Coordinates of C-alpha atoms and ligand atoms in Angstrom, one line a residue:
M1 CA 84.1 106.3 134.4
R2 CA 80.6 105.5 133.1
I3 CA 80.8 103.9 129.6
V4 CA 78.4 102.3 127.3
L5 CA 79.7 99.8 124.8
V6 CA 77.7 99.3 121.5
G7 CA 78.3 97.3 118.4
P8 CA 76.7 94.5 116.4
P9 CA 76.5 91.0 117.7
G10 CA 80.0 89.4 117.1
A11 CA 81.9 92.7 117.4
G12 CA 83.6 91.3 120.5
K13 CA 81.7 93.4 123.0
G14 CA 81.9 90.8 125.8
T15 CA 85.6 90.1 125.3
Q16 CA 86.5 93.8 125.1
A17 CA 84.2 94.7 128.0
A18 CA 86.0 92.3 130.3
F19 CA 89.4 93.7 129.5
L20 CA 88.4 97.3 129.5
A21 CA 86.5 97.0 132.8
K22 CA 89.6 95.4 134.4
N23 CA 91.9 98.1 133.0
L24 CA 89.6 100.8 134.3
S25 CA 88.7 99.1 137.6
I26 CA 85.0 99.3 137.0
P27 CA 82.4 96.5 137.0
H28 CA 81.4 95.0 133.6
I29 CA 77.6 94.9 133.5
S30 CA 76.2 92.8 130.7
T31 CA 72.4 92.4 130.4
G32 CA 72.9 89.3 128.2
D33 CA 75.0 87.7 131.0
L34 CA 72.3 88.7 133.6
F35 CA 69.6 87.1 131.4
R36 CA 71.8 83.9 130.9
A37 CA 72.4 83.7 134.7
N38 CA 68.6 83.9 135.2
I39 CA 68.1 81.1 132.6
S40 CA 70.6 78.8 134.2
Q41 CA 69.0 79.4 137.6
Q42 CA 65.6 78.8 136.0
T43 CA 64.0 82.0 137.4
E44 CA 60.7 83.4 136.1
L45 CA 62.7 86.2 134.5
G46 CA 65.0 83.6 132.9
K47 CA 62.0 81.6 131.4
L48 CA 60.6 84.8 130.0
A49 CA 63.9 86.0 128.6
K50 CA 64.8 82.7 127.0
S51 CA 61.9 82.7 124.5
Y52 CA 62.9 86.1 123.2
M53 CA 66.6 85.4 123.2
D54 CA 66.3 82.1 121.3
A55 CA 64.4 83.9 118.6
G56 CA 67.0 86.7 118.3
N57 CA 64.6 89.3 119.6
L58 CA 65.0 91.9 122.4
V59 CA 63.6 91.0 125.8
P60 CA 60.8 93.5 126.6
D61 CA 61.9 96.9 128.1
E62 CA 59.6 96.4 131.2
V63 CA 61.8 93.7 132.5
T64 CA 65.1 94.7 131.0
I65 CA 65.3 98.3 132.3
G66 CA 64.4 97.3 135.9
M67 CA 67.0 94.5 135.8
A68 CA 69.7 96.8 134.5
K69 CA 68.9 99.6 137.0
D70 CA 69.0 97.1 139.9
R71 CA 72.4 96.0 138.9
M72 CA 73.7 99.6 138.4
E73 CA 72.5 100.5 141.9
Q74 CA 74.7 97.8 143.6
A75 CA 77.5 99.1 145.7
D76 CA 80.3 98.2 143.2
A77 CA 78.8 100.3 140.5
V78 CA 78.4 103.6 142.4
G79 CA 81.7 105.0 141.2
G80 CA 81.3 103.9 137.6
F81 CA 80.5 100.9 135.3
L82 CA 80.9 99.6 131.8
L83 CA 77.6 98.7 130.2
D84 CA 77.7 95.9 127.6
G85 CA 74.4 95.3 125.7
F86 CA 72.4 97.9 127.5
P87 CA 70.8 100.2 126.3
R88 CA 69.8 98.4 123.2
N89 CA 67.0 100.7 121.9
V90 CA 66.2 104.4 122.2
S91 CA 63.6 103.9 125.0
Q92 CA 66.2 102.1 127.1
A93 CA 68.7 104.9 126.3
E94 CA 66.1 107.5 127.5
A95 CA 65.5 105.4 130.7
L96 CA 69.2 105.4 131.3
D97 CA 69.5 109.1 130.7
E98 CA 66.8 109.7 133.3
A99 CA 68.3 107.3 135.9
L100 CA 71.7 109.0 135.6
K101 CA 70.1 112.4 135.8
A102 CA 68.3 111.4 139.0
D103 CA 71.7 110.4 140.4
E104 CA 73.3 113.6 139.2
V105 CA 75.9 111.7 137.2
K106 CA 76.8 111.5 133.5
L107 CA 78.1 109.1 130.9
D108 CA 81.7 109.7 129.9
A109 CA 81.7 107.9 126.6
V110 CA 79.8 105.6 124.3
L111 CA 82.3 103.3 122.6
D112 CA 81.1 102.1 119.2
L113 CA 82.8 98.9 117.9
E114 CA 82.7 98.7 114.1
V115 CA 82.9 95.5 112.2
P116 CA 81.8 94.5 108.7
E117 CA 78.6 92.4 108.4
D118 CA 80.1 89.3 106.7
E119 CA 82.8 89.1 109.4
V120 CA 80.1 89.2 112.1
V121 CA 78.4 86.1 110.8
K122 CA 81.7 84.2 110.5
R123 CA 82.7 85.2 114.0
I124 CA 79.5 84.3 115.7
A125 CA 78.6 81.0 114.0
G126 CA 82.0 79.5 115.1
R127 CA 82.0 81.0 118.5
R128 CA 82.2 78.7 121.5
I129 CA 81.8 80.0 125.1
C130 CA 82.8 78.6 128.5
R131 CA 79.9 77.6 130.7
N132 CA 81.8 79.0 133.8
D133 CA 82.6 82.5 132.4
S134 CA 81.3 84.1 129.2
A135 CA 84.5 86.1 128.9
H136 CA 86.3 82.9 128.1
V137 CA 85.5 82.9 124.4
F138 CA 86.9 80.5 121.7
H139 CA 86.3 79.9 118.0
V140 CA 86.3 76.7 116.0
E141 CA 88.6 78.4 113.4
Y142 CA 90.2 81.5 114.8
K143 CA 90.9 80.6 118.4
Q144 CA 90.8 76.8 118.9
P145 CA 91.1 75.6 122.5
K146 CA 94.0 73.2 123.1
S147 CA 91.5 70.4 123.8
E148 CA 88.3 70.3 121.8
G149 CA 85.2 71.4 123.9
V150 CA 87.3 72.4 126.9
C151 CA 88.1 75.9 128.1
D152 CA 91.9 76.6 128.2
V153 CA 91.5 79.1 131.1
C154 CA 89.4 77.1 133.6
G155 CA 88.6 73.7 132.2
G156 CA 84.9 74.5 131.8
E157 CA 82.7 73.0 129.1
L158 CA 82.6 75.0 125.9
Y159 CA 79.2 75.4 124.2
Q160 CA 77.5 77.2 121.4
R161 CA 75.0 79.8 122.6
G162 CA 71.5 78.9 121.4
D163 CA 71.2 82.4 119.8
D164 CA 74.6 82.0 118.0
K165 CA 73.1 79.7 115.3
E166 CA 73.3 81.3 111.8
E167 CA 69.6 81.9 111.4
T168 CA 69.3 83.6 114.8
V169 CA 72.4 85.6 114.1
R170 CA 70.8 87.1 111.0
K171 CA 67.7 88.0 113.0
R172 CA 69.9 89.6 115.7
L173 CA 71.7 91.7 113.1
E174 CA 68.3 92.9 111.7
V175 CA 67.3 93.8 115.2
Y176 CA 70.6 95.6 115.8
H177 CA 70.1 97.7 112.7
S178 CA 66.5 98.6 113.4
E179 CA 66.5 99.0 117.2
T180 CA 70.0 99.5 118.5
E181 CA 71.8 101.5 115.8
P182 CA 69.5 104.5 116.4
I183 CA 71.0 104.9 119.9
I184 CA 74.3 105.9 118.3
D185 CA 72.6 109.0 116.9
H186 CA 70.9 109.6 120.3
Y187 CA 74.3 109.7 121.9
R188 CA 76.0 111.5 119.1
A189 CA 73.7 114.4 119.8
Q190 CA 75.1 114.4 123.3
G191 CA 78.7 114.4 121.9
L192 CA 79.5 111.0 123.5
V193 CA 80.2 108.7 120.7
V194 CA 83.7 107.3 120.0
T195 CA 84.0 104.9 117.1
I196 CA 86.8 102.4 116.7
S197 CA 87.4 99.4 114.4
A198 CA 86.9 96.0 116.1
L199 CA 89.0 94.1 113.5
G200 CA 92.3 92.5 114.4
E201 CA 93.8 90.9 117.5
V202 CA 91.9 91.2 120.8
A203 CA 94.8 93.0 122.5
D204 CA 95.1 95.5 119.7
V205 CA 91.4 96.4 119.8
T206 CA 91.7 96.8 123.6
E207 CA 94.6 99.2 123.1
R208 CA 92.7 101.1 120.4
A209 CA 89.7 101.4 122.8
M210 CA 91.8 102.6 125.7
A211 CA 93.5 105.2 123.6
A212 CA 90.2 106.4 122.2
L213 CA 88.6 106.6 125.7
K214 CA 91.6 108.6 127.0
K215 CA 91.4 111.0 124.1
S216 CA 87.7 111.6 124.6
A217 CA 88.3 112.2 128.3
E218 CA 90.9 114.8 127.5
A219 CA 88.7 116.5 124.9
Ligands
AMP1 P1 74.2 89.6 124.3 O1 74.8 88.7 125.2 O2 74.4 91.1 124.7 O3 74.5 89.4 122.9 O4 72.6 89.4 124.5 C1 72.0 88.2 124.2 C2 70.5 88.4 124.0 O5 69.9 88.8 125.3 C3 70.0 89.5 123.0 O6 70.0 89.0 121.7 C4 68.6 89.8 123.6 O7 67.7 88.8 123.3 C5 68.9 89.8 125.1 N1 69.3 91.1 125.6 C6 70.5 91.4 126.1 N2 70.5 92.7 126.5 C7 69.3 93.2 126.2 C8 68.7 94.5 126.3 N3 69.3 95.6 126.8 N4 67.4 94.6 125.9 C9 66.7 93.6 125.4 N5 67.2 92.4 125.2 C10 68.5 92.2 125.6

């Protein structure tokens, strides 16, 4: 399957993407994770991306599209993938359409995770992520680790992403509404959008997502 996951920052895209990709046996491709890996390896791409990310802005399409396409061309993604955080504006969506067309393949669904705006800010400002694996996500209120600052899963250090500070979150939300939301209409015109609520327990949201994807595959 080829799936795009969309939703505002804080909708739980990274967490859901990890579970869904595992359930569907397809790779989870997150452009945010690819940028963060470049930042920790101090590559030129990482240095460029960091300035945009810390301000809550989108990294320019010139570098983002090439990076996403390179990752999609790797062997593990030939049979399908779950894209998390890409495309994030209409021109990226158009570039993805073209790349898929050139490979004579199609998207199966665009899964839209819905969550109210005040919930988003609460979720992100308290979020703590493991340095070893960004799918290990904790929260200072909703999901406290057994030992403060330490990942329950692998013992890694928990940290707050630079772009999870409240001011940056508000900027990221603004960018989501102006740049990313229009891709939902772009894909609605292709009959691909499946919307589910991202509220509630992580496992319940995964179940809802799996059921919605199954229904859309049968339609
Ligand atoms: P994420 O981990 O998906 O929340 O992404 C974190 C940050 O990385 C975003 O706020 C952007 O600055 C940058 N980013 C991730 N994916 C993209 C993309 N497709 N286009 C532009 N910037 C991106």
